[in-house]
Amino acid sequence: MQHQQRSLGVIMLDTGFPRPPGDVGNPASWEMPVRFKKVSGASPDKIIRQGGAGLIEDFVIAGEALIAEGCRALVTSCGFMARHQGTLNGKLSVPIATSSLLQLPMVSTLVGPQRAVGVITYDEASLDDAIFAACGASIGTPRIGMPGGGAFRELIEGSGTYDRSALETEITNAAQELKLREPNLGAVVLECTNMPPFAQAVAKTCGLPVFDVLSLGHWLFSSTSSRAFAGMSERVN
């Protein structure tokens, strides 16, 4: 491994929809070298609604393959993989962040107890208390999902096209509704790894900090590639 380029590894679900810059599966989304490994048969439905039954060992195998290619840290392409954080981090030899939701406890600490941290998710009904518990987050975390039959759901489920305008409208509408529900909202975490292309729009809509899989992945990878400093320069006051 020492002769290979140090990289971030992304364990990918088995999907076929477009992944523009900002999406977890586009290399241009990342500021470091990145490698991808797809888990065959890991459809969004199997992970989100069926809990990934029978596929977890395949995620381990994909993670091990990425580690062998030089990856020093790993993320996944679905926030619902959070329910398996405790399994995967016990079987892989490098740090793995299964979900952007792992940021919830830290973000909550940053904004303070008087303000809530809300989640925008792909599927609100499937984002159960066990997932929040696996992330060390409050099970009372406010959340809102994409509408059934909408552009986001149809894209991920394979029956829709990539309509950027419609996708942005859906996610900003969700952000507005989340802020209406939670007047003391202090920050937003995007669960879905296909949402970061719209993080800037969400931030403008809410006027709040937005965290996602990219903020998590960059933070995690930075711990494996600390910058070297040398010499002495004049102090800047």
PDB file of C-alpha atoms in Angstrom:
ATOM      1  CA  MET A   1       0.000   0.000   0.000  1.00  0.00           C
ATOM      2  CA  GLN A   2       2.893   2.373   0.720  1.00  0.00           C
ATOM      3  CA  HIS A   3       3.616   2.828  -2.997  1.00  0.00           C
ATOM      4  CA  GLN A   4      -0.004   3.570  -3.896  1.00  0.00           C
ATOM      5  CA  GLN A   5      -1.648   6.969  -3.980  1.00  0.00           C
ATOM      6  CA  ARG A   6      -3.394   7.758  -0.735  1.00  0.00           C
ATOM      7  CA  SER A   7      -7.102   8.017  -1.532  1.00  0.00           C
ATOM      8  CA  LEU A   8     -10.607   8.202  -0.162  1.00  0.00           C
ATOM      9  CA  GLY A   9     -12.687   5.134  -0.987  1.00  0.00           C
ATOM     10  CA  VAL A  10     -16.387   5.286  -1.789  1.00  0.00           C
ATOM     11  CA  ILE A  11     -18.423   2.086  -1.489  1.00  0.00           C
ATOM     12  CA  MET A  12     -21.180   2.536  -4.052  1.00  0.00           C
ATOM     13  CA  LEU A  13     -24.699   1.185  -4.315  1.00  0.00           C
ATOM     14  CA  ASP A  14     -25.676  -0.531  -7.558  1.00  0.00           C
ATOM     15  CA  THR A  15     -27.415   2.283  -9.451  1.00  0.00           C
ATOM     16  CA  GLY A  16     -27.645   3.667 -12.963  1.00  0.00           C
ATOM     17  CA  PHE A  17     -28.779   7.283 -12.615  1.00  0.00           C
ATOM     18  CA  PRO A  18     -26.557  10.271 -13.553  1.00  0.00           C
ATOM     19  CA  ARG A  19     -24.082  11.569 -10.980  1.00  0.00           C
ATOM     20  CA  PRO A  20     -23.166  15.206 -11.701  1.00  0.00           C
ATOM     21  CA  PRO A  21     -20.471  17.180  -9.877  1.00  0.00           C
ATOM     22  CA  GLY A  22     -21.471  17.375  -6.232  1.00  0.00           C
ATOM     23  CA  ASP A  23     -22.793  13.826  -6.169  1.00  0.00           C
ATOM     24  CA  VAL A  24     -20.822  11.375  -4.032  1.00  0.00           C
ATOM     25  CA  GLY A  25     -20.153   9.234  -7.107  1.00  0.00           C
ATOM     26  CA  ASN A  26     -18.531  11.934  -9.248  1.00  0.00           C
ATOM     27  CA  PRO A  27     -14.734  12.290  -8.860  1.00  0.00           C
ATOM     28  CA  ALA A  28     -15.046  16.048  -9.462  1.00  0.00           C
ATOM     29  CA  SER A  29     -16.948  16.339  -6.172  1.00  0.00           C
ATOM     30  CA  TRP A  30     -13.810  15.599  -4.192  1.00  0.00           C
ATOM     31  CA  GLU A  31     -10.652  17.599  -3.493  1.00  0.00           C
ATOM     32  CA  MET A  32      -8.541  14.476  -3.020  1.00  0.00           C
ATOM     33  CA  PRO A  33      -7.892  11.312  -5.042  1.00  0.00           C
ATOM     34  CA  VAL A  34     -10.904   9.038  -4.804  1.00  0.00           C
ATOM     35  CA  ARG A  35     -11.656   5.451  -5.740  1.00  0.00           C
ATOM     36  CA  PHE A  36     -15.025   3.778  -6.161  1.00  0.00           C
ATOM     37  CA  LYS A  37     -16.207   0.201  -5.683  1.00  0.00           C
ATOM     38  CA  LYS A  38     -19.754  -0.891  -6.507  1.00  0.00           C
ATOM     39  CA  VAL A  39     -21.603  -3.518  -4.487  1.00  0.00           C
ATOM     40  CA  SER A  40     -23.534  -5.553  -7.053  1.00  0.00           C
ATOM     41  CA  GLY A  41     -27.173  -6.039  -6.169  1.00  0.00           C
ATOM     42  CA  ALA A  42     -27.187  -3.267  -3.552  1.00  0.00           C
ATOM     43  CA  SER A  43     -30.139  -1.342  -4.942  1.00  0.00           C
ATOM     44  CA  PRO A  44     -31.497   1.712  -3.100  1.00  0.00           C
ATOM     45  CA  ASP A  45     -34.625  -0.250  -2.194  1.00  0.00           C
ATOM     46  CA  LYS A  46     -32.629  -3.114  -0.673  1.00  0.00           C
ATOM     47  CA  ILE A  47     -30.617  -0.718   1.472  1.00  0.00           C
ATOM     48  CA  ILE A  48     -33.272   1.846   2.369  1.00  0.00           C
ATOM     49  CA  ARG A  49     -36.372  -0.284   2.850  1.00  0.00           C
ATOM     50  CA  GLN A  50     -34.939  -3.765   3.396  1.00  0.00           C
ATOM     51  CA  GLY A  51     -32.042  -2.754   5.623  1.00  0.00           C
ATOM     52  CA  GLY A  52     -29.338  -4.241   3.404  1.00  0.00           C
ATOM     53  CA  ALA A  53     -30.132  -7.799   4.443  1.00  0.00           C
ATOM     54  CA  GLY A  54     -27.642 -10.280   2.993  1.00  0.00           C
ATOM     55  CA  LEU A  55     -25.383  -7.580   1.537  1.00  0.00           C
ATOM     56  CA  ILE A  56     -23.234  -6.426   4.438  1.00  0.00           C
ATOM     57  CA  GLU A  57     -20.432  -8.912   3.796  1.00  0.00           C
ATOM     58  CA  ASP A  58     -20.319  -7.602   0.218  1.00  0.00           C
ATOM     59  CA  PHE A  59     -19.753  -4.103   1.613  1.00  0.00           C
ATOM     60  CA  VAL A  60     -16.898  -5.471   3.700  1.00  0.00           C
ATOM     61  CA  ILE A  61     -15.360  -7.092   0.621  1.00  0.00           C
ATOM     62  CA  ALA A  62     -15.692  -3.825  -1.335  1.00  0.00           C
ATOM     63  CA  GLY A  63     -14.101  -1.914   1.525  1.00  0.00           C
ATOM     64  CA  GLU A  64     -11.199  -4.348   1.741  1.00  0.00           C
ATOM     65  CA  ALA A  65     -10.627  -4.026  -2.004  1.00  0.00           C
ATOM     66  CA  LEU A  66     -10.491  -0.230  -1.716  1.00  0.00           C
ATOM     67  CA  ILE A  67      -8.060  -0.465   1.192  1.00  0.00           C
ATOM     68  CA  ALA A  68      -5.853  -2.740  -0.915  1.00  0.00           C
ATOM     69  CA  GLU A  69      -5.857  -0.024  -3.605  1.00  0.00           C
ATOM     70  CA  GLY A  70      -4.516   2.568  -1.168  1.00  0.00           C
ATOM     71  CA  CYS A  71      -7.637   4.053   0.411  1.00  0.00           C
ATOM     72  CA  ARG A  72      -6.989   5.341   3.932  1.00  0.00           C
ATOM     73  CA  ALA A  73     -10.612   6.183   4.749  1.00  0.00           C
ATOM     74  CA  LEU A  74     -14.004   5.116   3.414  1.00  0.00           C
ATOM     75  CA  VAL A  75     -17.499   6.489   2.948  1.00  0.00           C
ATOM     76  CA  THR A  76     -20.606   4.948   1.383  1.00  0.00           C
ATOM     77  CA  SER A  77     -23.047   6.248  -1.196  1.00  0.00           C
ATOM     78  CA  CYS A  78     -26.172   5.875   0.958  1.00  0.00           C
ATOM     79  CA  GLY A  79     -26.938   7.566   4.254  1.00  0.00           C
ATOM     80  CA  PHE A  80     -29.148   4.667   5.298  1.00  0.00           C
ATOM     81  CA  MET A  81     -26.006   2.552   5.683  1.00  0.00           C
ATOM     82  CA  ALA A  82     -25.694   4.242   9.083  1.00  0.00           C
ATOM     83  CA  ARG A  83     -27.510   1.293  10.634  1.00  0.00           C
ATOM     84  CA  HIS A  84     -24.427  -0.819   9.807  1.00  0.00           C
ATOM     85  CA  GLN A  85     -21.774   1.600  11.102  1.00  0.00           C
ATOM     86  CA  GLY A  86     -21.004  -0.594  14.094  1.00  0.00           C
ATOM     87  CA  THR A  87     -20.597  -3.695  11.943  1.00  0.00           C
ATOM     88  CA  LEU A  88     -18.467  -2.217   9.190  1.00  0.00           C
ATOM     89  CA  ASN A  89     -16.105  -0.260  11.415  1.00  0.00           C
ATOM     90  CA  GLY A  90     -15.393  -3.472  13.293  1.00  0.00           C
ATOM     91  CA  LYS A  91     -14.472  -5.389  10.156  1.00  0.00           C
ATOM     92  CA  LEU A  92     -12.429  -2.843   8.212  1.00  0.00           C
ATOM     93  CA  SER A  93      -8.917  -1.678   9.043  1.00  0.00           C
ATOM     94  CA  VAL A  94      -9.378   2.007   8.167  1.00  0.00           C
ATOM     95  CA  PRO A  95     -11.960   4.523   9.398  1.00  0.00           C
ATOM     96  CA  ILE A  96     -15.325   4.288   7.646  1.00  0.00           C
ATOM     97  CA  ALA A  97     -18.128   6.837   7.731  1.00  0.00           C
ATOM     98  CA  THR A  98     -21.257   5.103   6.504  1.00  0.00           C
ATOM     99  CA  SER A  99     -23.524   8.153   6.579  1.00  0.00           C
ATOM    100  CA  SER A 100     -23.536  11.939   6.687  1.00  0.00           C
ATOM    101  CA  LEU A 101     -25.822  11.522   9.704  1.00  0.00           C
ATOM    102  CA  LEU A 102     -22.752  10.652  11.778  1.00  0.00           C
ATOM    103  CA  GLN A 103     -22.159  14.415  11.854  1.00  0.00           C
ATOM    104  CA  LEU A 104     -25.357  15.048  13.821  1.00  0.00           C
ATOM    105  CA  PRO A 105     -23.889  14.893  17.355  1.00  0.00           C
ATOM    106  CA  MET A 106     -21.004  17.190  16.435  1.00  0.00           C
ATOM    107  CA  VAL A 107     -23.200  19.683  14.586  1.00  0.00           C
ATOM    108  CA  SER A 108     -25.630  19.718  17.489  1.00  0.00           C
ATOM    109  CA  THR A 109     -22.752  20.567  19.817  1.00  0.00           C
ATOM    110  CA  LEU A 110     -21.602  23.332  17.472  1.00  0.00           C
ATOM    111  CA  VAL A 111     -24.964  25.111  17.229  1.00  0.00           C
ATOM    112  CA  GLY A 112     -25.856  24.669  20.900  1.00  0.00           C
ATOM    113  CA  PRO A 113     -28.774  23.150  22.816  1.00  0.00           C
ATOM    114  CA  GLN A 114     -31.110  26.029  22.068  1.00  0.00           C
ATOM    115  CA  ARG A 115     -31.107  25.270  18.335  1.00  0.00           C
ATOM    116  CA  ALA A 116     -32.149  22.155  16.441  1.00  0.00           C
ATOM    117  CA  VAL A 117     -30.269  20.337  13.701  1.00  0.00           C
ATOM    118  CA  GLY A 118     -32.633  19.117  10.998  1.00  0.00           C
ATOM    119  CA  VAL A 119     -32.237  16.368   8.414  1.00  0.00           C
ATOM    120  CA  ILE A 120     -33.377  16.368   4.805  1.00  0.00           C
ATOM    121  CA  THR A 121     -33.643  12.748   3.720  1.00  0.00           C
ATOM    122  CA  TYR A 122     -34.586  10.757   0.676  1.00  0.00           C
ATOM    123  CA  ASP A 123     -37.259   8.750   2.534  1.00  0.00           C
ATOM    124  CA  GLU A 124     -38.603  10.095   5.818  1.00  0.00           C
ATOM    125  CA  ALA A 125     -40.671   6.986   6.586  1.00  0.00           C
ATOM    126  CA  SER A 126     -37.621   4.700   6.373  1.00  0.00           C
ATOM    127  CA  LEU A 127     -35.365   6.931   8.470  1.00  0.00           C
ATOM    128  CA  ASP A 128     -36.206   5.232  11.742  1.00  0.00           C
ATOM    129  CA  ASP A 129     -35.025   5.727  15.306  1.00  0.00           C
ATOM    130  CA  ALA A 130     -32.499   2.887  15.025  1.00  0.00           C
ATOM    131  CA  ILE A 131     -30.558   4.839  12.413  1.00  0.00           C
ATOM    132  CA  PHE A 132     -30.328   7.919  14.636  1.00  0.00           C
ATOM    133  CA  ALA A 133     -29.304   5.739  17.567  1.00  0.00           C
ATOM    134  CA  ALA A 134     -26.556   4.140  15.458  1.00  0.00           C
ATOM    135  CA  CYS A 135     -25.181   7.632  14.810  1.00  0.00           C
ATOM    136  CA  GLY A 136     -25.310   8.678  18.443  1.00  0.00           C
ATOM    137  CA  ALA A 137     -27.939  11.270  17.543  1.00  0.00           C
ATOM    138  CA  SER A 138     -31.210  12.172  19.206  1.00  0.00           C
ATOM    139  CA  ILE A 139     -34.111  10.021  18.056  1.00  0.00           C
ATOM    140  CA  GLY A 140     -36.161  13.210  18.156  1.00  0.00           C
ATOM    141  CA  THR A 141     -34.086  14.805  15.401  1.00  0.00           C
ATOM    142  CA  PRO A 142     -36.425  16.742  13.068  1.00  0.00           C
ATOM    143  CA  ARG A 143     -36.492  15.339   9.566  1.00  0.00           C
ATOM    144  CA  ILE A 144     -38.258  15.775   6.255  1.00  0.00           C
ATOM    145  CA  GLY A 145     -38.201  13.576   3.151  1.00  0.00           C
ATOM    146  CA  MET A 146     -38.687  13.903  -0.562  1.00  0.00           C
ATOM    147  CA  PRO A 147     -42.290  13.598  -1.779  1.00  0.00           C
ATOM    148  CA  GLY A 148     -43.506  10.260  -3.101  1.00  0.00           C
ATOM    149  CA  GLY A 149     -43.818  10.344  -6.876  1.00  0.00           C
ATOM    150  CA  GLY A 150     -41.579  13.400  -7.087  1.00  0.00           C
ATOM    151  CA  ALA A 151     -38.474  13.998  -9.170  1.00  0.00           C
ATOM    152  CA  PHE A 152     -36.030  12.743  -6.526  1.00  0.00           C
ATOM    153  CA  ARG A 153     -37.873   9.525  -5.783  1.00  0.00           C
ATOM    154  CA  GLU A 154     -38.433   8.740  -9.458  1.00  0.00           C
ATOM    155  CA  LEU A 155     -34.772   9.377 -10.291  1.00  0.00           C
ATOM    156  CA  ILE A 156     -33.404   7.114  -7.561  1.00  0.00           C
ATOM    157  CA  GLU A 157     -35.983   4.406  -8.189  1.00  0.00           C
ATOM    158  CA  GLY A 158     -35.108   4.307 -11.875  1.00  0.00           C
ATOM    159  CA  SER A 159     -38.209   5.682 -13.547  1.00  0.00           C
ATOM    160  CA  GLY A 160     -37.224   9.334 -13.935  1.00  0.00           C
ATOM    161  CA  THR A 161     -34.695  11.514 -15.735  1.00  0.00           C
ATOM    162  CA  TYR A 162     -32.222  13.938 -14.191  1.00  0.00           C
ATOM    163  CA  ASP A 163     -34.188  17.190 -14.091  1.00  0.00           C
ATOM    164  CA  ARG A 164     -31.908  19.495 -12.121  1.00  0.00           C
ATOM    165  CA  SER A 165     -34.451  22.284 -11.825  1.00  0.00           C
ATOM    166  CA  ALA A 166     -37.159  19.960 -10.499  1.00  0.00           C
ATOM    167  CA  LEU A 167     -34.736  18.317  -8.080  1.00  0.00           C
ATOM    168  CA  GLU A 168     -33.569  21.666  -6.728  1.00  0.00           C
ATOM    169  CA  THR A 169     -37.145  22.864  -6.319  1.00  0.00           C
ATOM    170  CA  GLU A 170     -38.055  19.751  -4.333  1.00  0.00           C
ATOM    171  CA  ILE A 171     -35.128  19.985  -1.971  1.00  0.00           C
ATOM    172  CA  THR A 172     -35.439  23.735  -1.375  1.00  0.00           C
ATOM    173  CA  ASN A 173     -39.171  23.317  -0.754  1.00  0.00           C
ATOM    174  CA  ALA A 174     -38.294  20.656   1.808  1.00  0.00           C
ATOM    175  CA  ALA A 175     -35.777  23.011   3.406  1.00  0.00           C
ATOM    176  CA  GLN A 176     -38.397  25.751   3.672  1.00  0.00           C
ATOM    177  CA  GLU A 177     -40.885  23.344   5.242  1.00  0.00           C
ATOM    178  CA  LEU A 178     -38.280  22.071   7.699  1.00  0.00           C
ATOM    179  CA  LYS A 179     -37.534  25.613   8.812  1.00  0.00           C
ATOM    180  CA  LEU A 180     -41.248  26.328   9.239  1.00  0.00           C
ATOM    181  CA  ARG A 181     -41.617  23.227  11.399  1.00  0.00           C
ATOM    182  CA  GLU A 182     -38.533  24.114  13.448  1.00  0.00           C
ATOM    183  CA  PRO A 183     -38.286  27.886  14.016  1.00  0.00           C
ATOM    184  CA  ASN A 184     -35.140  27.335  16.099  1.00  0.00           C
ATOM    185  CA  LEU A 185     -33.369  25.407  13.348  1.00  0.00           C
ATOM    186  CA  GLY A 186     -29.619  25.996  13.539  1.00  0.00           C
ATOM    187  CA  ALA A 187     -28.193  23.751  10.814  1.00  0.00           C
ATOM    188  CA  VAL A 188     -29.174  21.156   8.222  1.00  0.00           C
ATOM    189  CA  VAL A 189     -27.666  17.754   7.451  1.00  0.00           C
ATOM    190  CA  LEU A 190     -28.395  16.195   4.052  1.00  0.00           C
ATOM    191  CA  GLU A 191     -28.789  12.433   4.467  1.00  0.00           C
ATOM    192  CA  CYS A 192     -28.897  11.548   0.781  1.00  0.00           C
ATOM    193  CA  THR A 193     -25.551  11.473  -1.014  1.00  0.00           C
ATOM    194  CA  ASN A 194     -27.231  12.677  -4.213  1.00  0.00           C
ATOM    195  CA  MET A 195     -28.241  15.958  -2.530  1.00  0.00           C
ATOM    196  CA  PRO A 196     -24.894  17.816  -2.231  1.00  0.00           C
ATOM    197  CA  PRO A 197     -25.273  19.376  -5.723  1.00  0.00           C
ATOM    198  CA  PHE A 198     -28.082  21.369  -4.092  1.00  0.00           C
ATOM    199  CA  ALA A 199     -26.401  22.129  -0.761  1.00  0.00           C
ATOM    200  CA  GLN A 200     -25.696  25.714  -1.765  1.00  0.00           C
ATOM    201  CA  ALA A 201     -29.348  26.231  -2.714  1.00  0.00           C
ATOM    202  CA  VAL A 202     -30.449  24.783   0.633  1.00  0.00           C
ATOM    203  CA  ALA A 203     -28.032  27.069   2.485  1.00  0.00           C
ATOM    204  CA  LYS A 204     -29.392  30.112   0.660  1.00  0.00           C
ATOM    205  CA  THR A 205     -32.970  29.037   1.314  1.00  0.00           C
ATOM    206  CA  CYS A 206     -32.458  28.477   5.039  1.00  0.00           C
ATOM    207  CA  GLY A 207     -29.659  30.925   5.722  1.00  0.00           C
ATOM    208  CA  LEU A 208     -28.000  28.160   7.729  1.00  0.00           C
ATOM    209  CA  PRO A 209     -24.924  25.905   7.612  1.00  0.00           C
ATOM    210  CA  VAL A 210     -25.434  22.719   5.587  1.00  0.00           C
ATOM    211  CA  PHE A 211     -23.517  19.482   6.150  1.00  0.00           C
ATOM    212  CA  ASP A 212     -23.459  16.483   3.823  1.00  0.00           C
ATOM    213  CA  VAL A 213     -21.417  13.467   2.773  1.00  0.00           C
ATOM    214  CA  LEU A 214     -18.827  15.733   1.142  1.00  0.00           C
ATOM    215  CA  SER A 215     -18.179  17.717   4.314  1.00  0.00           C
ATOM    216  CA  LEU A 216     -17.882  14.412   6.174  1.00  0.00           C
ATOM    217  CA  GLY A 217     -15.605  12.765   3.626  1.00  0.00           C
ATOM    218  CA  HIS A 218     -13.244  15.723   3.364  1.00  0.00           C
ATOM    219  CA  TRP A 219     -12.998  15.983   7.156  1.00  0.00           C
ATOM    220  CA  LEU A 220     -12.376  12.256   7.518  1.00  0.00           C
ATOM    221  CA  PHE A 221      -9.744  12.107   4.793  1.00  0.00           C
ATOM    222  CA  SER A 222      -7.916  15.130   6.210  1.00  0.00           C
ATOM    223  CA  SER A 223      -7.144  13.067   9.308  1.00  0.00           C
ATOM    224  CA  THR A 224      -5.200  10.611   7.148  1.00  0.00           C
ATOM    225  CA  SER A 225      -3.166  13.191   5.220  1.00  0.00           C
ATOM    226  CA  SER A 226      -2.004  15.847   7.656  1.00  0.00           C
ATOM    227  CA  ARG A 227      -0.149  18.743   6.092  1.00  0.00           C
ATOM    228  CA  ALA A 228       3.601  18.933   6.723  1.00  0.00           C
ATOM    229  CA  PHE A 229       4.941  22.220   8.090  1.00  0.00           C
ATOM    230  CA  ALA A 230       8.558  23.395   8.269  1.00  0.00           C
ATOM    231  CA  GLY A 231      10.623  26.512   8.866  1.00  0.00           C
ATOM    232  CA  MET A 232       9.702  29.739  10.607  1.00  0.00           C
ATOM    233  CA  SER A 233       8.032  32.832   9.202  1.00  0.00           C
ATOM    234  CA  GLU A 234       7.173  36.182  10.704  1.00  0.00           C
ATOM    235  CA  ARG A 235       4.225  36.144  13.036  1.00  0.00           C
ATOM    236  CA  VAL A 236       1.080  37.668  11.609  1.00  0.00           C
ATOM    237  CA  ASN A 237      -0.862  39.678  14.199  1.00  0.00           C
TER     238      ASN A 237
END
